[in-house]
Coordinates of C-alpha atoms and ligand atoms in Angstrom, one line a residue:
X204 CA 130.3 59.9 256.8
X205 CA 131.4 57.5 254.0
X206 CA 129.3 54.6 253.0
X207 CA 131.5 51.5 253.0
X208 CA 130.7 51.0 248.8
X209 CA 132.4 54.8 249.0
X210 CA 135.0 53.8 250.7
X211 CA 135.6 50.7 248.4
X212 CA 135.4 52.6 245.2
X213 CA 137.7 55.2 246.9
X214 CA 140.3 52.7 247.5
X215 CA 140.1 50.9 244.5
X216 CA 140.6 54.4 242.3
X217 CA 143.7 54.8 244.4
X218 CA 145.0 51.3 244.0
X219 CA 144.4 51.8 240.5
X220 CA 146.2 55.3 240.2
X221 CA 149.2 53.6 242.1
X222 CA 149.7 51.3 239.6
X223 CA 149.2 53.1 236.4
X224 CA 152.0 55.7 237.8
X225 CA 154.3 52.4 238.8
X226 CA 153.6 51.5 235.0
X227 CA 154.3 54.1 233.4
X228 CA 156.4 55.9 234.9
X229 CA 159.7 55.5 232.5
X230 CA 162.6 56.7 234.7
X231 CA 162.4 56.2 238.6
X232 CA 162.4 53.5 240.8
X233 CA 159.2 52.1 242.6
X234 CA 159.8 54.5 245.4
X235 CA 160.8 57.4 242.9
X236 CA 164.5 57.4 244.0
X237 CA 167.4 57.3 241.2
X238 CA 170.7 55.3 242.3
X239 CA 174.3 57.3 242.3
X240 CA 177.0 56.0 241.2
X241 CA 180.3 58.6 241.7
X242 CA 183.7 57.4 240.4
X243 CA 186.3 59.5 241.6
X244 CA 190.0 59.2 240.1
X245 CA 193.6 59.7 242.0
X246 CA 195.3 62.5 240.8
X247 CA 194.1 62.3 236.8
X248 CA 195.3 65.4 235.0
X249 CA 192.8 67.4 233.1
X250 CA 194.4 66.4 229.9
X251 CA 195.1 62.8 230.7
X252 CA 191.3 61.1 228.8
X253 CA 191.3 61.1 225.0
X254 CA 187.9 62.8 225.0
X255 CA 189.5 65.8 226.7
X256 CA 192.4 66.0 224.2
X257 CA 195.2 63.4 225.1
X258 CA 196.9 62.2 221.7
X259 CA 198.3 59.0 223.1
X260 CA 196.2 57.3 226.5
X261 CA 193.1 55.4 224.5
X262 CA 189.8 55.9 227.3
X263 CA 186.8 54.5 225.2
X264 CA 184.7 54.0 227.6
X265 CA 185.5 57.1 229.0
X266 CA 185.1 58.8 225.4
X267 CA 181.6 57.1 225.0
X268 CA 180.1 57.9 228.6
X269 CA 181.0 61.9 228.0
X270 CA 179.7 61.5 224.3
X271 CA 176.2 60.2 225.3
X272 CA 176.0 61.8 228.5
X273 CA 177.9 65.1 229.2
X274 CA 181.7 66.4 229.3
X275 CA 182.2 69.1 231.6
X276 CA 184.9 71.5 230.5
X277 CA 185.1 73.9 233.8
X278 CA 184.2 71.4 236.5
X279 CA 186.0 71.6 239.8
X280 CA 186.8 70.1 243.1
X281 CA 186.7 71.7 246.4
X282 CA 190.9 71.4 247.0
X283 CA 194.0 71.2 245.5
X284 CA 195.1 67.8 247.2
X285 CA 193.7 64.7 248.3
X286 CA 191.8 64.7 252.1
X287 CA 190.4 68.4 251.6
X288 CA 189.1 67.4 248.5
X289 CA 187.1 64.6 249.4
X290 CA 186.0 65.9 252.1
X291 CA 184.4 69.0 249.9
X292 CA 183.1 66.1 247.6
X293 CA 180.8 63.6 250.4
X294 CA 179.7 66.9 252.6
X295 CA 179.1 69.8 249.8
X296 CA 180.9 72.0 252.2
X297 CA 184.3 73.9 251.7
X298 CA 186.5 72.2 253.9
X299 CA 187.4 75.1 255.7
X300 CA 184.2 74.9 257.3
X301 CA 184.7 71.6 258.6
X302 CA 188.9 71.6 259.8
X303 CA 189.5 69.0 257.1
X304 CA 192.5 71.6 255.5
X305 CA 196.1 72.9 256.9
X306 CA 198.3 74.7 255.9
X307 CA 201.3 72.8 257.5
X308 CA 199.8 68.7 256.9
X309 CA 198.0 69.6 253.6
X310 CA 196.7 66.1 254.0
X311 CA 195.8 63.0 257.1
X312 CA 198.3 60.6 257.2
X313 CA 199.1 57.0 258.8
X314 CA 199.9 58.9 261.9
X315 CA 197.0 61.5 261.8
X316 CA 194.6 61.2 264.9
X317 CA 191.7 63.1 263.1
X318 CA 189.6 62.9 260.4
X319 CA 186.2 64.0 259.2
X320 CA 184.0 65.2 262.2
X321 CA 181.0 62.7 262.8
X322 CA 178.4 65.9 262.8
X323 CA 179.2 66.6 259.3
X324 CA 176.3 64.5 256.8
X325 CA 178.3 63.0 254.1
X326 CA 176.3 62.0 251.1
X327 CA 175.7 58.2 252.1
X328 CA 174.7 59.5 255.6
X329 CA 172.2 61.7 254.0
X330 CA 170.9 59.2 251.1
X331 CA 170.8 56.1 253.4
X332 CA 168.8 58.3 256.0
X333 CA 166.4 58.9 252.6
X334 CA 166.1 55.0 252.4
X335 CA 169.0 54.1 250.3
X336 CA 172.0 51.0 250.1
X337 CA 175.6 52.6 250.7
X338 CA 179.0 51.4 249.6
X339 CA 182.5 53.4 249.9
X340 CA 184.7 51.2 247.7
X341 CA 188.6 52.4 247.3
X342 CA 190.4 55.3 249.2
X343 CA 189.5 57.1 252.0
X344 CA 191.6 59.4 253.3
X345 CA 189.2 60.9 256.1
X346 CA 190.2 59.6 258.7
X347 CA 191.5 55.9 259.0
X348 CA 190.2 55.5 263.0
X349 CA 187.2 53.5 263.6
X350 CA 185.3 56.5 264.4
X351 CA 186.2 58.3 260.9
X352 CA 185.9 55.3 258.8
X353 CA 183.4 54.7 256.1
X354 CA 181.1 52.9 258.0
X355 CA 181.0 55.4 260.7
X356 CA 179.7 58.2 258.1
X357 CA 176.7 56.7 256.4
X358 CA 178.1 53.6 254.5
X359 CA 176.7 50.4 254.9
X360 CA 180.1 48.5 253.9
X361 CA 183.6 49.8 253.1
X362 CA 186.5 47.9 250.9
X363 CA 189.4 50.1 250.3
X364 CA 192.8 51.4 251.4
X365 CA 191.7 53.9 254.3
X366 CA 194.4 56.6 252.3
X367 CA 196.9 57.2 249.7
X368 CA 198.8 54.3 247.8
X369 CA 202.6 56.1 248.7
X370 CA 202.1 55.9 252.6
X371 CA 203.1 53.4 255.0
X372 CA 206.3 52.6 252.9
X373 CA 209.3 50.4 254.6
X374 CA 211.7 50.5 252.1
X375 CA 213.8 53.0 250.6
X376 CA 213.4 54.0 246.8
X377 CA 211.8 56.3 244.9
X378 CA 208.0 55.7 244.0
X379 CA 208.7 55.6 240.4
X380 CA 211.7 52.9 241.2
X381 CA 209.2 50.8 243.3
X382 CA 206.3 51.1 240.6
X383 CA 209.0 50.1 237.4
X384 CA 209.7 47.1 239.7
X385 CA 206.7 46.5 240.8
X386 CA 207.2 46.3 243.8
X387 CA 204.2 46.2 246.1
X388 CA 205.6 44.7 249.2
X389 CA 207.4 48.0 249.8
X390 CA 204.1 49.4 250.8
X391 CA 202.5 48.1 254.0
X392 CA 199.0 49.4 253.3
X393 CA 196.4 48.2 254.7
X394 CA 193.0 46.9 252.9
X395 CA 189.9 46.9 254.5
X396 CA 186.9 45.3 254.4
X397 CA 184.6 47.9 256.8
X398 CA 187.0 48.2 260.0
X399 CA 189.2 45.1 259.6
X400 CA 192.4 44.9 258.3
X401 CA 192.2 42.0 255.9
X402 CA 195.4 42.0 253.7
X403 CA 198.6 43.8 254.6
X404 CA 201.0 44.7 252.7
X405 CA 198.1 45.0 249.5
X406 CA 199.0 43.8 246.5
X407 CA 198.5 46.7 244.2
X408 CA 198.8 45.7 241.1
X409 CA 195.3 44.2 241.2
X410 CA 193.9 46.7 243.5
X411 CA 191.8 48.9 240.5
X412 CA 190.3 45.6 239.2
X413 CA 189.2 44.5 242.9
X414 CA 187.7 47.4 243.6
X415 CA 185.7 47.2 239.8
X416 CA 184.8 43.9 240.9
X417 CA 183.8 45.2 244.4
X418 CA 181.3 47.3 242.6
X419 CA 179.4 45.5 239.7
X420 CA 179.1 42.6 242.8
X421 CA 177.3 45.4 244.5
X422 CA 175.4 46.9 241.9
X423 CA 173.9 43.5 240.8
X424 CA 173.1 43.0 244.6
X425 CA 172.1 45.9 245.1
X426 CA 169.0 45.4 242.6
X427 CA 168.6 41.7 242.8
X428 CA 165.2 42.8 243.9
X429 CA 164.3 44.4 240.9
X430 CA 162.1 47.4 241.1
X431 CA 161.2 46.8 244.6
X432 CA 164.8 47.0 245.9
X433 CA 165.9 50.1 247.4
X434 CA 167.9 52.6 245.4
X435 CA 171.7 52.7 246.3
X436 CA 174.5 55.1 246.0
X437 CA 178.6 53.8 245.6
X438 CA 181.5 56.1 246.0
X439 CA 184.0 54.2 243.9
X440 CA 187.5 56.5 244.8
X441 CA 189.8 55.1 242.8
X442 CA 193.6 54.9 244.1
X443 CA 195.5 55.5 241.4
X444 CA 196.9 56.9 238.8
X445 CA 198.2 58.8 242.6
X446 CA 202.1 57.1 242.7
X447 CA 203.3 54.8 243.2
X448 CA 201.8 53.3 239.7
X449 CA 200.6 49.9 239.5
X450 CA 198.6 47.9 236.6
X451 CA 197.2 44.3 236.3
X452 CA 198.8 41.6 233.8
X453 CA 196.3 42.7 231.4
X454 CA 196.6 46.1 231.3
X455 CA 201.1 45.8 231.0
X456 CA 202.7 47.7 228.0
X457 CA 199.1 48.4 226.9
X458 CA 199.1 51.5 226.0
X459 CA 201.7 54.3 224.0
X460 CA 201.7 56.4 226.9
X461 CA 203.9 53.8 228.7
X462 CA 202.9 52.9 232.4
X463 CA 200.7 56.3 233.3
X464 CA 199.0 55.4 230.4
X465 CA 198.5 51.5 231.4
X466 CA 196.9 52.4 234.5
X467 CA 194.4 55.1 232.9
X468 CA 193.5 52.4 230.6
X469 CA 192.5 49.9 233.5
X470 CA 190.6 52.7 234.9
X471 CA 188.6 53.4 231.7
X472 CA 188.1 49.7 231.7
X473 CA 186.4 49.5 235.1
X474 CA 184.5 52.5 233.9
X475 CA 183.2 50.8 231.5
X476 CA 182.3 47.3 233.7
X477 CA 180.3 49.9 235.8
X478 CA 178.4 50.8 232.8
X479 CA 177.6 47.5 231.6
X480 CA 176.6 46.4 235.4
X481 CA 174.3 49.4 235.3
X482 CA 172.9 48.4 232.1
X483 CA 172.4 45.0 232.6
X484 CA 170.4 45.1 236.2
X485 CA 168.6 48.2 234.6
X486 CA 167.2 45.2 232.2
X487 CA 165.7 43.4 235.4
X488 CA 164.4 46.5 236.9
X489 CA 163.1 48.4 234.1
X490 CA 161.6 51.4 236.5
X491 CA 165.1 52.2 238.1
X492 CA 167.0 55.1 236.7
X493 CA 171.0 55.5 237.6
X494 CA 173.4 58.6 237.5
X495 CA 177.3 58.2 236.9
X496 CA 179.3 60.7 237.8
X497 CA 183.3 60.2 236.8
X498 CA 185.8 63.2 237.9
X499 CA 189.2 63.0 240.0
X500 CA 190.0 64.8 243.4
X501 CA 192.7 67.3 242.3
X502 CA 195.1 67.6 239.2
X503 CA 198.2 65.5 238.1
X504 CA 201.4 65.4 240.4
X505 CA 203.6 66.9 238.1
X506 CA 206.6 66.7 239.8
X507 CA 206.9 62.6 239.0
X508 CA 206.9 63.6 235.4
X509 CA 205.7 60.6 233.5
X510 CA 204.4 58.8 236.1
X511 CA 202.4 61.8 236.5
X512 CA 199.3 63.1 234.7
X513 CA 199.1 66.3 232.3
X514 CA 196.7 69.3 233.1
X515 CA 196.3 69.7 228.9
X516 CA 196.4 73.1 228.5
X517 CA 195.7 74.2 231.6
X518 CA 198.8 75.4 234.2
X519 CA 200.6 73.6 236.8
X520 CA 198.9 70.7 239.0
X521 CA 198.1 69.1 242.2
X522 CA 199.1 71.4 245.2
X523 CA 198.1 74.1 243.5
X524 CA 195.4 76.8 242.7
X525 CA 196.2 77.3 239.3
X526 CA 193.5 75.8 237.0
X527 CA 195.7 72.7 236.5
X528 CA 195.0 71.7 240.2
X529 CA 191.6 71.9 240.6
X530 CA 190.0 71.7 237.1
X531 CA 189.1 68.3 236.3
X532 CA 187.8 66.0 233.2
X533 CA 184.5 65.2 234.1
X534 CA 181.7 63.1 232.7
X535 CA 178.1 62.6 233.7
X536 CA 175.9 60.2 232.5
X537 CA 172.6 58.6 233.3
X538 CA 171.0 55.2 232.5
X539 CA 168.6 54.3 230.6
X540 CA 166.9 57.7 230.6
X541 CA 170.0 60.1 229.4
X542 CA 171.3 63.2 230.9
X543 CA 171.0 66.1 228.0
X544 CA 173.6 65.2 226.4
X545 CA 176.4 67.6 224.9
X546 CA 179.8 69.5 226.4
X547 CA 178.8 72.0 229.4
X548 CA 181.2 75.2 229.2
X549 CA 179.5 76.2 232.7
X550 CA 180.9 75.5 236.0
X551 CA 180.5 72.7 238.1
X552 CA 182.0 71.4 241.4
X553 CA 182.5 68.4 243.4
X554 CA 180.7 70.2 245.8
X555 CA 177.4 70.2 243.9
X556 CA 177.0 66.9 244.1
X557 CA 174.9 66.5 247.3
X558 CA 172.4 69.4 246.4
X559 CA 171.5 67.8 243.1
X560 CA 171.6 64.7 244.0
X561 CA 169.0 65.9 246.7
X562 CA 167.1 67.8 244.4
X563 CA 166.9 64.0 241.6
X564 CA 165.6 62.4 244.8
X565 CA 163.5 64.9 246.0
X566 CA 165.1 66.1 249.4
X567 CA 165.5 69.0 251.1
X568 CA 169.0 69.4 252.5
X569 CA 169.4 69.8 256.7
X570 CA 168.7 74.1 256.9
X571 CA 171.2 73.8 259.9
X572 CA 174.8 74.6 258.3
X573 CA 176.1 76.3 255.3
X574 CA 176.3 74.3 251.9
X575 CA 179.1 75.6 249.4
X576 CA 176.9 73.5 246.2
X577 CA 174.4 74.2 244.1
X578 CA 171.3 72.0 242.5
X579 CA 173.1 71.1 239.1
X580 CA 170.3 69.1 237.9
X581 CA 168.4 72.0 236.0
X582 CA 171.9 71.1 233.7
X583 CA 171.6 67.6 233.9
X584 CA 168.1 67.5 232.8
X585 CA 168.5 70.1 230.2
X586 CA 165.6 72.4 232.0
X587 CA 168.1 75.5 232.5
X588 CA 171.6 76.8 233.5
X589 CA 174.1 75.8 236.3
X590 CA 173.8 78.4 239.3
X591 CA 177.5 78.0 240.0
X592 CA 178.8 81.5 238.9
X593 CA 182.2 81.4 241.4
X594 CA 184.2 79.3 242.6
X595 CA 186.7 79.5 245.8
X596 CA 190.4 78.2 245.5
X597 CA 191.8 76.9 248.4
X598 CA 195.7 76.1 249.5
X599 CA 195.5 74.8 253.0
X600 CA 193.2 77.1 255.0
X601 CA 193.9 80.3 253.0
X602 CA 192.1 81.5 250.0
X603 CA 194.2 82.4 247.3
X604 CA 192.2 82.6 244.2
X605 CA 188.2 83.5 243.2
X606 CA 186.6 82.9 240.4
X607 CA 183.6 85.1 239.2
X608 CA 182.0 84.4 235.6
X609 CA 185.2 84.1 233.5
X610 CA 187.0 86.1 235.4
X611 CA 189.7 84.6 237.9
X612 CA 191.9 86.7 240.4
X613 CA 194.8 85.6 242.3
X614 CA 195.4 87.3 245.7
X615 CA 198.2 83.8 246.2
X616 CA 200.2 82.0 244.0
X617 CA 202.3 78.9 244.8
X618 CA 204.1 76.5 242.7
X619 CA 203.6 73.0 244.7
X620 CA 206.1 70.1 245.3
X621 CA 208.9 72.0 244.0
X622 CA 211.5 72.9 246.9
X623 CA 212.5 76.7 247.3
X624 CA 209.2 78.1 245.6
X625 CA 208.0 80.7 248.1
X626 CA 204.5 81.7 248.4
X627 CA 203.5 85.1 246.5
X628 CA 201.1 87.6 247.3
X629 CA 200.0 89.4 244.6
X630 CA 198.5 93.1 245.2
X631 CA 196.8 94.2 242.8
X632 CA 195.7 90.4 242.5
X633 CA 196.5 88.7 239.3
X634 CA 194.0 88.6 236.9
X635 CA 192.8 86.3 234.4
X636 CA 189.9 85.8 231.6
X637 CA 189.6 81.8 231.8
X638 CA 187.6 81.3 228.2
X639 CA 190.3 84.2 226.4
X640 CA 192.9 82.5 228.2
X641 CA 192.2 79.3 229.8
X642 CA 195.7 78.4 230.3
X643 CA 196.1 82.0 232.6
X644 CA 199.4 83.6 230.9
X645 CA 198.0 87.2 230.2
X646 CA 197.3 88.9 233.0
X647 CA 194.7 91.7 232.6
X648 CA 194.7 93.0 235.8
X649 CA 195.7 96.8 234.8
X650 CA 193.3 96.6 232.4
X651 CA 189.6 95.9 234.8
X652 CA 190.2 97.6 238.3
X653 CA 186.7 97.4 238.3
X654 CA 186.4 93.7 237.9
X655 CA 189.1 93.1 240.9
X656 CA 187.0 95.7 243.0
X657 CA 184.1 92.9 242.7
X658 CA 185.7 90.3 243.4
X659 CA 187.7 91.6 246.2
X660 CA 184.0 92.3 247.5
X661 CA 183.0 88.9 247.2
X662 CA 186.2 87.3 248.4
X663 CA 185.4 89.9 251.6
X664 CA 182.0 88.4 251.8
X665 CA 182.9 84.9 251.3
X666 CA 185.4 85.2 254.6
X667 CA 183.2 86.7 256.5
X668 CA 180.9 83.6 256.5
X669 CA 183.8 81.5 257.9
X670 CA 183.8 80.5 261.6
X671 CA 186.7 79.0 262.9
X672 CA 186.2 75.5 263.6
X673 CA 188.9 72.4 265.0
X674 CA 191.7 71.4 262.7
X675 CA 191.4 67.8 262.1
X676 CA 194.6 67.3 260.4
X677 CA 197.2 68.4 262.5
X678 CA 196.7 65.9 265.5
X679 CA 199.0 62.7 265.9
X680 CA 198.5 59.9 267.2
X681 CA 200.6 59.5 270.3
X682 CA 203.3 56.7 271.1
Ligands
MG954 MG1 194.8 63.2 244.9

């Protein structure tokens, strides 16, 4: 048994221990849990930042968060178009596992009764379940039914448009018409602050700085406790550059890249208020570490030429499985303790997200569903290589491409938004070495039977772990 002097020795060497680790411990919080901060663009085009090659749209803030932190070069997201994608993003799971893709309505809409199920654990529901602060700020696209919404799936607060910028429209005209005039009203969309409607039509053309607003209000909130406030993570989903285009006064005739190029500027520039936010309540709270994670949910919309993005060098766009659909420009960075810093040739995915952030954290994911990410923090950290060696290409519910090393086979092709382009099977599957030939035009596959044999084997394997689950996008809402 302990004398009571034992005991009061004992405690004191643990309150002592407690506080030396609180003092020097340079890069957590109090509780040892890092903030997340994910920025997610509209429909941004590989080549559409001037740190990933664009000789005309100026994105310094962009250019410095990739230069101190990391650019990612084969990064990807876990769809082609906008609902699927997110959905792949805030669950780390294909959404073929969860009935968030279709072939027929690639995407929810106004109409749509469905949205993402309430048994899936999106990020926020995970992290706030760890003891963290949740915002969703911007687009949605989940599911815009109280049951779907934000709030409903981990967030403690939502302010956004609950989907895409070119729905709900009551007027006719083209989106690129509408967007030279400005013309918002055309639009009846709905903003949201949680599950109330509180502007309708929204005015757009302030709608990226409201939202930039929306989040250094939160992160300065969010730590007004200093060290002893709980970590927090934000999912700022941008709505644009997605069409119909719209800009603030400030950002008009800005840039030589005319009114695409306007809007990516006022994107870079609420890229870079996040920044300063982070770096100013970091001052206040010197224990707290952040991680700011900027990418965009599936490649430009070609088809409105320049009101839409460029993929660079890489082919076709949004809609599709060629690499200009799903390959995205993507920056991580960390505050005040950096991320290694330098360009990452490996791959990456949206759908990594949750497993790394679980792993900076220091949380084991739910064992009770499949997971389609991987821990990229070994990257982040600089303490060894991404695991992601494949990645799965999705159109609707049907895989078309895989991905092994730099190897990339086709079994389906499709050209999207383009009327009269038919699907194509390919058989034997196109084939493709993405570093030789990143912007796939030689195909190799007589060359490496071999190479299609193993992928063909893990395409085989990759379907057989697939259970058929309930479409969520097909359902409307009745009357
Ligand atoms: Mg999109």
């Amino acid at each position: 048994m302990k004398t009571p002097l034992r005991l009061l020795k004992q405690i004191s060497a643990t309150l002592l221990f407690t506080l030396i680790a609180l003092t020097f411990s340079p890069t957590q919080a109090a509780d040892g849990k890092p903030n997340f901060i994910v920025i997610f663009a509209d429909d941004l085009g590989y080549g559409d930042l001037s740190c990933f090659g664009h000789p005309t749209i100026t994105t310094p803030n962009l250019d410095q968060m990739a230069a101190e932190g990391q650019k990612w070069t084969n990064f990807y997201v876990a769809a082609c178009v906008c609902t699927p994608s997110r959905a792949g993003l805030l669950t780390g799971r294909l959404p073929i596992r969860n009935g968030m893709c279709s072939d027929t309505r690639r995407v929810l809409f106004p109409n749509s009764a469905g949205g993402l199920p309430p048994t899936e654990i999106t990020i926020a529901k995970f992290l706030k379940q760890n003891g963290y602060q949740t915002a969703a700020i911007g687009k949605w696209h989940l599911g815009h039914l109280p049951q779907y919404l934000p709030t409903s799936h981990g967030f403690d607060s939502y302010y956004g448009i609950p989907y895409s910028n070119d729905m709900d429209r009551i007027v006719k005209g083209s989106n690129v018409d509408l967007a030279n005039k400005e013309d918002y009203k055309a639009y009846d969309l709905p903003l949201m602050r949680n599950t109330e409607v509180i502007e309708r039509p929204v005015d757009q053309r302030t709608i990226t700085k409201r939202y930039t607003e929306e989040a250094v209000k939160f992160i300065h909130h969010a730590q007004e406790k200093g060290d002893s406030a709980k970590p927090y993570f934000i999912y700022l989903a941008h709505n644009l550059p997605h069409v119909p285009l719209f800009r603030s006064e400030k950002f008009k005739d800005s840039s030589l890249a005319g009114i695409y190029g306007d809007v990516i500027a006022e994107i870079d520039w609420s890229v870079g208020q996040v920044m300063k936010a982070v770096k100013e309540t970091s001052e206040k709270s010197p224990h707290s570490q952040t991680y700011v994670i900027f990418t965009s949910d599936n490649g430009p919309w070609l088809t409105y030429k320049t009101h839409g993005g460029s993929a660079g060098l890489l082919r076709d766009g949004k809609g599709s499985t060629w690499e200009g659909g799903m390959r995205e420009p993507t920056a991580m960075w960390a505050w005040p303790k950096q991320v290694n810093s330098g360009v990452v040739q490996e791959m990456g995915s949206t759908l990594d997200l949750l497993p790394t952030f679980a792993s900076l954290m220091g949380a084991k994911l739910p064992n009770d569903r499949t997971y389609d990410g991987y821990d990229l923090s070994p990257v982040l950290l600089g303490t060894g290589p991404s695991q992601r060696k494949e990645m799965f290409y999705y159109h609707g519910a049907q895989l078309f491409a895989v991905r092994s090393g730099q190897y990339k086979a086709h079994f389906k092709t499709k050209t999207s938004y383009v009327k009269g382009k038919k699907m194509e099977e390919h058989n034997p599957p196109l084939l493709y070495h993405l570093g030789h030939d990143p912007s796939e035009k030689y195909d190799i596959s007589k060359d490496h039977p071999d190479i299609i044999e193993k992928i063909k084997q893990l395409a085989a394997e990759h379907k057989a772990g697939i259970k058929p689950v309930k479409n969520q996008l097909l359902g409307k809402i009745e009357g």
